[in-house]
Short mmCIF file of C-alpha atoms and ligand atoms in Angstrom, two decimals:
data_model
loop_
_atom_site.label_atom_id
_atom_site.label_comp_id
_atom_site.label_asym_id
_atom_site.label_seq_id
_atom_site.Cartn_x
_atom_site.Cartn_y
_atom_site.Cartn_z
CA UNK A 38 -7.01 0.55 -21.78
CA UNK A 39 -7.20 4.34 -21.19
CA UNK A 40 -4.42 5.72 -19.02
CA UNK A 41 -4.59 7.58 -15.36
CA UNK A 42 -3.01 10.02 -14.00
CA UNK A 43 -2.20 10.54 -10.33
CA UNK A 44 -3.92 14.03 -9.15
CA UNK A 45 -4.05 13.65 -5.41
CA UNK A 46 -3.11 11.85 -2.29
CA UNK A 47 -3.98 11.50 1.39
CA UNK A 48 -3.05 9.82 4.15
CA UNK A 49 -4.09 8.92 7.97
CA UNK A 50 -1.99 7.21 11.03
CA UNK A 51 -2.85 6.04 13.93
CA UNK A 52 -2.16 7.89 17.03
CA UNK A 53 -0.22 5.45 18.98
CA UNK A 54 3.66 5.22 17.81
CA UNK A 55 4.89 1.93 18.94
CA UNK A 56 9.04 1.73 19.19
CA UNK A 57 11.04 -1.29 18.87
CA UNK A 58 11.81 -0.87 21.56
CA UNK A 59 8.50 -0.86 22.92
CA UNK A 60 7.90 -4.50 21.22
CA UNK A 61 11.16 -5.37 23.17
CA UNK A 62 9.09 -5.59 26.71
CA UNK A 63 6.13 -7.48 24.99
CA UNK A 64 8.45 -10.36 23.04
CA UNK A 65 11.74 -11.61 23.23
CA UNK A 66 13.11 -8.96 20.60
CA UNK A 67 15.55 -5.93 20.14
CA UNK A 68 15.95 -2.47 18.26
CA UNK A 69 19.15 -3.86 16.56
CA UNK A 70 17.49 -7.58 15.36
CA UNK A 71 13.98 -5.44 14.45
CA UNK A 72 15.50 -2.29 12.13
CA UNK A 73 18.96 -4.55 10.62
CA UNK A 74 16.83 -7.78 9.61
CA UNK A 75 13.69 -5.20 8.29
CA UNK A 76 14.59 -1.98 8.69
CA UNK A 77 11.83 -0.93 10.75
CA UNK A 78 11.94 1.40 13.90
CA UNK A 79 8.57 2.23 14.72
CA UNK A 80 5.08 1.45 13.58
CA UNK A 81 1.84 2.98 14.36
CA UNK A 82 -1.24 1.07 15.60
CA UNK A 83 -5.09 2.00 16.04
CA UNK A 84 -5.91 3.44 19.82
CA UNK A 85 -9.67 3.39 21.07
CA UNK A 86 -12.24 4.71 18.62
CA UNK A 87 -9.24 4.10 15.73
CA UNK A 88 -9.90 1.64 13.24
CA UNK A 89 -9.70 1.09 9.42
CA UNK A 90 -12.88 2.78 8.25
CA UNK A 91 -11.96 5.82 10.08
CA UNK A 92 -8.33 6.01 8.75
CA UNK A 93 -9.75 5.53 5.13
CA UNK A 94 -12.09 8.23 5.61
CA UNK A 95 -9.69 10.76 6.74
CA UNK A 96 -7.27 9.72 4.12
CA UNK A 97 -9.96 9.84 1.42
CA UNK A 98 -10.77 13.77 2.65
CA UNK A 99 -7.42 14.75 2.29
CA UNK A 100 -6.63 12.82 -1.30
CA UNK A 101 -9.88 14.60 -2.57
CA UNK A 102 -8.88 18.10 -0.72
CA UNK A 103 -5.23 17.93 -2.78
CA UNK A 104 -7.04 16.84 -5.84
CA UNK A 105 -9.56 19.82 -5.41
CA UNK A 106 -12.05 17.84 -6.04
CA UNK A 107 -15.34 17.55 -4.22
CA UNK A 108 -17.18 14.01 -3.15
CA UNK A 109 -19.85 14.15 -6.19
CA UNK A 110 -17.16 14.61 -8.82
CA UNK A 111 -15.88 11.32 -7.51
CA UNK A 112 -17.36 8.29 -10.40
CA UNK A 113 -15.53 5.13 -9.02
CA UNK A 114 -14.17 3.85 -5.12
CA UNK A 115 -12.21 1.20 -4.34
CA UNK A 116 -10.87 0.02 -1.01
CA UNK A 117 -8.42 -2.35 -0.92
CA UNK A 118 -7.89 -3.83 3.10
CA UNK A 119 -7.49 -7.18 4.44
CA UNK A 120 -8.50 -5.44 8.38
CA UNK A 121 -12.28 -3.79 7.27
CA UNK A 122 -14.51 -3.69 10.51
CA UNK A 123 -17.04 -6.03 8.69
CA UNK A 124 -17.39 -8.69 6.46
CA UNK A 125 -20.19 -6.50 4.93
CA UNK A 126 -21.35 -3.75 4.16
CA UNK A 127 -17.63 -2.92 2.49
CA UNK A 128 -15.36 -0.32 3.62
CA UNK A 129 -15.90 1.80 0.45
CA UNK A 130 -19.97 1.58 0.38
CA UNK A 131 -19.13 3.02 4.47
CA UNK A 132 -16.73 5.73 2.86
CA UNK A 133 -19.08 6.64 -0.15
CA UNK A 134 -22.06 6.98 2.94
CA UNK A 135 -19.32 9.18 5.17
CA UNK A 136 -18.07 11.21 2.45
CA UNK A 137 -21.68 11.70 0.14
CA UNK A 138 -20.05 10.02 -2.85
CA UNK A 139 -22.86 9.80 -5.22
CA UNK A 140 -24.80 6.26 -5.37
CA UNK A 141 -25.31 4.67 -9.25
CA UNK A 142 -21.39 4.58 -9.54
CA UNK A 143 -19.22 1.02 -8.88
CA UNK A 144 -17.92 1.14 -4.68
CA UNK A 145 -16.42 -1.68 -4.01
CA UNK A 146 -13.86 -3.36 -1.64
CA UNK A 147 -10.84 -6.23 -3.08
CA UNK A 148 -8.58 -8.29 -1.63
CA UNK A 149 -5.38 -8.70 -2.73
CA UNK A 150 -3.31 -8.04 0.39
CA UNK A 151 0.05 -5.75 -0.09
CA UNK A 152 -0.79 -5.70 -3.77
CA UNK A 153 -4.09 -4.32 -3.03
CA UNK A 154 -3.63 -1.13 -4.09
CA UNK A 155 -2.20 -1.82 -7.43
CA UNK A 156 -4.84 -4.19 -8.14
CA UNK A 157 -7.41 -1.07 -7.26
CA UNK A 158 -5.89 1.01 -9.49
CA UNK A 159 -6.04 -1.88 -12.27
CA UNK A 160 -9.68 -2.33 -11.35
CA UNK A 161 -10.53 1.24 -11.06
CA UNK A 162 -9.08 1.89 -14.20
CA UNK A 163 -11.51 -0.92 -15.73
CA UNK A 164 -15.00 0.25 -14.41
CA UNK A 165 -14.32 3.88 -15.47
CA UNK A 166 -13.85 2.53 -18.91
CA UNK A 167 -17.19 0.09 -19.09
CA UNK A 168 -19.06 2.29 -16.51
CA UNK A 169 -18.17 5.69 -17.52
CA UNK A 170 -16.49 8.43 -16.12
CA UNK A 171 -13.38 10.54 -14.75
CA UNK A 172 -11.81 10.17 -11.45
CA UNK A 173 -11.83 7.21 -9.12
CA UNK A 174 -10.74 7.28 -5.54
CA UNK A 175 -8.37 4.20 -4.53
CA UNK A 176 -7.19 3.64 -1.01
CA UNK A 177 -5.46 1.74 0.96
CA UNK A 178 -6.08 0.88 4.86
CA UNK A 179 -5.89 -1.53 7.05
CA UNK A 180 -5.54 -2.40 11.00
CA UNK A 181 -2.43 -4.95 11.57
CA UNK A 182 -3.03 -4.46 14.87
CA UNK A 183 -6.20 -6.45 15.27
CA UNK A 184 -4.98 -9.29 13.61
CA UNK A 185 -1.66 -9.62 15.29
CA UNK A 186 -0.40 -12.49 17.23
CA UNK A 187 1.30 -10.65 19.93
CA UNK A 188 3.36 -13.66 21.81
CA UNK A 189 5.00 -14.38 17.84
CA UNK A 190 7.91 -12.04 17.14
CA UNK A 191 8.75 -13.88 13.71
CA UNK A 192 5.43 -11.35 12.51
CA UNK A 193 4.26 -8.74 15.68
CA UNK A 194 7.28 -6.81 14.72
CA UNK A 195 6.45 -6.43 11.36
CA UNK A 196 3.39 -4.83 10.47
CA UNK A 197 1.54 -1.42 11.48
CA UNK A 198 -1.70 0.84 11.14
CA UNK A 199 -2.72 3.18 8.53
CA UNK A 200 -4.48 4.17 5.42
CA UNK A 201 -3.49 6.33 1.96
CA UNK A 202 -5.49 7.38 -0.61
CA UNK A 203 -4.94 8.11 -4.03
CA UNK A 204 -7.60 10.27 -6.63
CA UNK A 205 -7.21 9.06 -10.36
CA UNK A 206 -7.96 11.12 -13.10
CA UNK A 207 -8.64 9.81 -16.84
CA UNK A 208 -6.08 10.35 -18.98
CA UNK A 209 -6.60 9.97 -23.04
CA UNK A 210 -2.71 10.34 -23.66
CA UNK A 211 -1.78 7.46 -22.37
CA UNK A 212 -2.33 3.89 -21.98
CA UNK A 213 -2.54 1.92 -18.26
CA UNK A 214 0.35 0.02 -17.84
CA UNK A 215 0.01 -2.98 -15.39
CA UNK A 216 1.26 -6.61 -14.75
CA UNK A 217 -0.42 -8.54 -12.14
CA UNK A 218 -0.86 -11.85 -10.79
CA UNK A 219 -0.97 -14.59 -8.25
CA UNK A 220 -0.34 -18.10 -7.48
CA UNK A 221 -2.80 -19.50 -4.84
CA UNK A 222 -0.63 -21.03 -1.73
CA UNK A 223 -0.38 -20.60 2.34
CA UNK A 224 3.13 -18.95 2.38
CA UNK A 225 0.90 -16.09 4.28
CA UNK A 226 -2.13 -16.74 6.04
CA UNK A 227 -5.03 -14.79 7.84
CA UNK A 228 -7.42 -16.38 9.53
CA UNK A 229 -10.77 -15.73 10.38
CA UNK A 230 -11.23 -12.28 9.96
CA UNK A 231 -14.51 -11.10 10.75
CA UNK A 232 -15.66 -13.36 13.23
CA UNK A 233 -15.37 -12.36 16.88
CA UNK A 234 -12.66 -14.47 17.81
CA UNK A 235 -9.47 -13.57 17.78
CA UNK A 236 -7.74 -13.88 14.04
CA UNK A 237 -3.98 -13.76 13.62
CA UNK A 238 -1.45 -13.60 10.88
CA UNK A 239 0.92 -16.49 10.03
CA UNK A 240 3.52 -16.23 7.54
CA UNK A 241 6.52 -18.11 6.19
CA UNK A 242 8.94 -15.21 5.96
CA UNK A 243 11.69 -17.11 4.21
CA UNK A 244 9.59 -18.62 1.76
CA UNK A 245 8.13 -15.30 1.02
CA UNK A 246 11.42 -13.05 1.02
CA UNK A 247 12.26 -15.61 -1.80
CA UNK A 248 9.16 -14.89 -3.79
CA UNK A 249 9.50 -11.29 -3.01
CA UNK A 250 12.90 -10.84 -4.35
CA UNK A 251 12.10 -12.96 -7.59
CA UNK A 252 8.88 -11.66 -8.40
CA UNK A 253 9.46 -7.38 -7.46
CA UNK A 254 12.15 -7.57 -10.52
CA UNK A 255 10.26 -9.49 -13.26
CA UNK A 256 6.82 -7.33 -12.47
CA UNK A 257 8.69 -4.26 -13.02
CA UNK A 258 10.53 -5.22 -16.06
CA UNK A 259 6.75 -6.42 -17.98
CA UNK A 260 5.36 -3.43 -16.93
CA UNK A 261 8.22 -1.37 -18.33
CA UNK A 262 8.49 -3.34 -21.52
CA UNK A 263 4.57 -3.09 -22.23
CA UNK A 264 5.51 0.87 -21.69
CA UNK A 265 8.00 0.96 -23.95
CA UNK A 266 10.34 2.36 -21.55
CA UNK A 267 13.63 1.37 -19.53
CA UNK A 268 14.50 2.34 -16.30
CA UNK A 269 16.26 5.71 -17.80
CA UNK A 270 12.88 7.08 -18.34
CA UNK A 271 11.58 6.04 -14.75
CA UNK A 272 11.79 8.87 -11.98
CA UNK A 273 11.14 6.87 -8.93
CA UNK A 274 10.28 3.70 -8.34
CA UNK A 275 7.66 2.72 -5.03
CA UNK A 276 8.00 -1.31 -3.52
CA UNK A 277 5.61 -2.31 -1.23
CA UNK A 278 7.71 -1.41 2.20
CA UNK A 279 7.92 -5.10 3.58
CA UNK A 280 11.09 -5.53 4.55
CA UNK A 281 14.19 -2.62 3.71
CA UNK A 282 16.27 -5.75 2.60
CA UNK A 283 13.71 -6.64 0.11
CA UNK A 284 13.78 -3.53 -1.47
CA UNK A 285 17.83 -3.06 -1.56
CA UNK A 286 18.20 -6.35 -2.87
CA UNK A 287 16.13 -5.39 -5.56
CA UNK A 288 16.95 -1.77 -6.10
CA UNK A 289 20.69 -3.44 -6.86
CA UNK A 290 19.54 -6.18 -9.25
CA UNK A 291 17.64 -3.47 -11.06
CA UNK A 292 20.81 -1.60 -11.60
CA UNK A 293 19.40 2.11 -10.18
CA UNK A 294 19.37 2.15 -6.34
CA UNK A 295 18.71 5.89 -6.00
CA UNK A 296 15.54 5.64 -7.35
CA UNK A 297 14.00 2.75 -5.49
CA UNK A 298 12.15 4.63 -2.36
CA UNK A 299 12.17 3.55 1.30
CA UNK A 300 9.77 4.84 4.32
CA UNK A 301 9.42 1.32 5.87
CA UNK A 302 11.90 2.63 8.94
CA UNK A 303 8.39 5.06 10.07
CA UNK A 304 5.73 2.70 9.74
CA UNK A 305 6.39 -1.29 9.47
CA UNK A 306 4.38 -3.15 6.42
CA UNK A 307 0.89 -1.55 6.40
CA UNK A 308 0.06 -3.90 3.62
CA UNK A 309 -2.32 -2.07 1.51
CA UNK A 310 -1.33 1.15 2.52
CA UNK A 311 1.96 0.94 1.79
CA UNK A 312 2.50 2.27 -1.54
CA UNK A 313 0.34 4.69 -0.83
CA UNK A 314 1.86 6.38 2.26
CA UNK A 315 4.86 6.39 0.54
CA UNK A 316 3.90 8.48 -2.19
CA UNK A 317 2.32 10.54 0.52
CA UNK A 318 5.96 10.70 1.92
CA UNK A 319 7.37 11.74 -1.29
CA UNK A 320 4.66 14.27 -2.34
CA UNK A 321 5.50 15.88 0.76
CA UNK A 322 9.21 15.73 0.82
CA UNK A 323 9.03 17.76 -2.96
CA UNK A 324 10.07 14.32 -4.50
CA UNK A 325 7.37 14.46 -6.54
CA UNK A 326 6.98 16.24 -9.61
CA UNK A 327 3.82 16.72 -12.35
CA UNK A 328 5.20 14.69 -15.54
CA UNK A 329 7.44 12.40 -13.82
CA UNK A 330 6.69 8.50 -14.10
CA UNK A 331 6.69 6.11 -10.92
CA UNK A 332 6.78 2.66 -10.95
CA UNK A 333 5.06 0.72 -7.97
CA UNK A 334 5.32 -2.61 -7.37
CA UNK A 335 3.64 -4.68 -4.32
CA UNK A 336 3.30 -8.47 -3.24
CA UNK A 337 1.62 -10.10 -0.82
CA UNK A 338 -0.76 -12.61 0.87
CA UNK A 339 -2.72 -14.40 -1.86
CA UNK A 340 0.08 -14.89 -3.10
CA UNK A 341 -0.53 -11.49 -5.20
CA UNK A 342 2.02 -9.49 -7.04
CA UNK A 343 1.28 -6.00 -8.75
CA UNK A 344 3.08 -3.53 -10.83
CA UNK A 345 1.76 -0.30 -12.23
CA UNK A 346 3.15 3.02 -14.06
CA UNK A 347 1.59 5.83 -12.22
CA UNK A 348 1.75 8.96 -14.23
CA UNK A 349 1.94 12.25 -11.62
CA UNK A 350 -0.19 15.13 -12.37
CA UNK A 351 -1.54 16.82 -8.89
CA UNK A 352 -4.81 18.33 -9.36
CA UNK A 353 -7.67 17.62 -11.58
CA UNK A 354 -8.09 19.29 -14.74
CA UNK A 355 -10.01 22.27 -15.19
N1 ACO B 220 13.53 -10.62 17.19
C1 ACO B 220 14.62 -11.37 17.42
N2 ACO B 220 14.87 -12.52 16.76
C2 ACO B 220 13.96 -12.93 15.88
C3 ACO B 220 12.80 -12.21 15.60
C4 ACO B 220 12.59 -11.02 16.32
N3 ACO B 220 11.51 -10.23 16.13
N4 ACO B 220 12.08 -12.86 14.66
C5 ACO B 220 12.78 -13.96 14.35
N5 ACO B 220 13.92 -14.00 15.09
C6 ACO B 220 14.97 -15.03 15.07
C7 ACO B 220 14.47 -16.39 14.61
O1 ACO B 220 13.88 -17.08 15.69
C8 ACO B 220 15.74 -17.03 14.12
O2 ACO B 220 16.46 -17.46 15.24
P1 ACO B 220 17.31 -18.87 15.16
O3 ACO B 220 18.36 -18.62 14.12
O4 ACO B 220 17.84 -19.01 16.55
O5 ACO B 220 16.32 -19.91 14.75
C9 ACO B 220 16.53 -15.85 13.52
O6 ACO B 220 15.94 -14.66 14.10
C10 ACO B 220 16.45 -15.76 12.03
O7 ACO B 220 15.08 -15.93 11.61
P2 ACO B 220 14.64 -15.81 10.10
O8 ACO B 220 13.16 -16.04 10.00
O9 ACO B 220 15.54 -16.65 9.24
O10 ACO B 220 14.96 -14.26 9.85
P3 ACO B 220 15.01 -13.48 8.50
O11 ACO B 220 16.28 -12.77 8.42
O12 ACO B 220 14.56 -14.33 7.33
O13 ACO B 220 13.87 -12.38 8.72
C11 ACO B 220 11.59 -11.84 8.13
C12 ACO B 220 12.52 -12.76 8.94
C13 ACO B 220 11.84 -10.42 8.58
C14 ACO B 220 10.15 -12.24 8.42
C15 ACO B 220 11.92 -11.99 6.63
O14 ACO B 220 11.94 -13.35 6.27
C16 ACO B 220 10.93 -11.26 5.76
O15 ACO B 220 10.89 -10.04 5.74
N6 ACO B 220 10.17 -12.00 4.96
C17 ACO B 220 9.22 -11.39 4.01
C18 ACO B 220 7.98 -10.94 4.71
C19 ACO B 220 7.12 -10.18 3.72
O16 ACO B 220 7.63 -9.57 2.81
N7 ACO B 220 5.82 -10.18 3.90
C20 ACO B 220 5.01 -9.42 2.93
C21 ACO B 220 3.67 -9.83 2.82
S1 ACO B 220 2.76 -9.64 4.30
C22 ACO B 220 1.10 -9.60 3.83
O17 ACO B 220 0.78 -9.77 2.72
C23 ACO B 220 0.06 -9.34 4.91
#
């Protein structure tokens, strides 16, 4: 499978901030029990007229504005949300409409929660191949909020608002590297989404920490061995931003903490979005660098698991 390259990303928030604080007069919770069990301190969530679609569309500008890339030059969108504001038409057919995308190219939404993103990549990477051309636009969005069952604190404390965006360019000189999978089960649940009751998220954290921690290590270790490469020749690498513990139990077992990074502390588990706004993060901190190699890894609802080697190369080629 041909290779991609990473050319530009974008990302929108919400424009409330919600504290832990904050959460603290809604359920029986504190700052200390919220950021040492996750590592979270504040989240974001959608105010009045705020909502997936229109944090995927402003993320999607900005991706394509870094890129330098215009809407037409654009040959392949995915979404990937578990929060879109309908069933159908998808989120991506409402971007391509909002942004002019170009019709007779593959816009499509998936579902494959906190590994959604990854798995859009994956897919992307696919329909350029049998469909033709250059750059595909992948985001990553969703709106917790909405589906949060604010009386539970074993989950309201966990997740936040936003979207990030990612432009892919085709890239001959290398091959995609990717490992994913699932195993169908109820450790993390949604229900009803779409229909005008109200639809919350259950989850068996325990059960899933478990999976988390066993599966983030063995996904990045196939991906790396179908690369050829250890984790000498990896820069950085990006975990789905769950839980901080997650991540530092897994940056130890993988033997190279200081590349294994964290943003989880400014915005909660944005499932979808999350690998996304954290190479946002890092793009804008000057962590990232054109040439270096980033692994990502996410999990999730499904159960899904992802892994991908994202080559960095910020804007398209002449
Ligand atoms: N504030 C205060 N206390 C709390 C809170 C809270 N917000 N939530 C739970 N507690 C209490 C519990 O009631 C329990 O109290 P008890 O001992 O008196 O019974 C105690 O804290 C410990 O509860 P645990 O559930 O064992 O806490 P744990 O340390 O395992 O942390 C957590 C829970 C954060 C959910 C963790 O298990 C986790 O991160 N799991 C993974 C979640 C994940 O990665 N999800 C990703 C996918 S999400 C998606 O795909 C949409």
């Amino acid at each position: 499978m041909t290779g991609l390259k990473m050319i530009g990303i974008g990302r929108a928030l919400p424009s409330r901030c919600v504290t832990n604080d904050d959460l603290s007069k809604i359920v029986d919770t504190n700052d200390a029990w919220i950021s040492e069990r996750t590592g979270i301190r504040r989240r974001y969530y959608c105010a009045d007229g705020e909502s997936t679609n229109t944090l995927i569309a402003a993320a999607a500008r900005e991706a394509l504005e870094c890129a330098r890339l215009q809407p037409e030059q654009i040959d392949c969108v995915i979404v990937a949300t578990v929060s879109s504001n309908y069933a159908s038409p998808s989120v991506a057919c409402l971007l391509q409409a909002e942004l002019g995308i170009r019709e007779n190219i593959p816009v499509m939404d998936i579902n494959a929660a906190c590994a959604g993103f990854l798995f859009g990549i994956a897919t992307a990477a696919g329909l350029l191949q049998i469909c033709g051309g250059r750059h595909a636009l992948v985001v990553g969005g969703e709106q917790l909020s909405r589906l949060m069952d604010m009386t539970d604190r074993s989950t309201c404390v966990l997740f936040g608002d936003g979207a990030g965006a990612a432009v892919f360019e085709r890239d001959e000189s290398a091959d995609l590297c990717v490992d994913l999978g699932s195993r169908g089960g109820m450790d993390i649940q949604i229900e009803g989404v779409g229909r005008p009751d109200p639809s919350y998220i259950k989850m068996n954290g325990n059960a899933v920490f478990r999976f988390a921690v066993g599966v983030i290590p063995d996904c990045l270790n196939a991906v790396m061995d179908k690369a050829g490469l250890t984790m000498d020749d990896i820069d950085w690498v990006v975990c789905h931003q769950a839980n901080a513990r997650i991540i530092d139990h897994c940056a130890k077992k993988m033997g190279a903490p200081e590349k294994f990074y964290k943003n989880i502390d400014r915005y909660g588990n944005t499932s979808a979005a999350s690998i996304p706004l954290a190479l946002y993060d890092m793009y804008k901190e000057g962590l990232l660098k054109d040439g270096q190699k980033v692994l990502a890894v996410g999990f999730g609802a499904g159960l899904t698991w992802a892994g991908a080697l994202l080559n960095i190369h910020m804007g398209a080629s002449e």
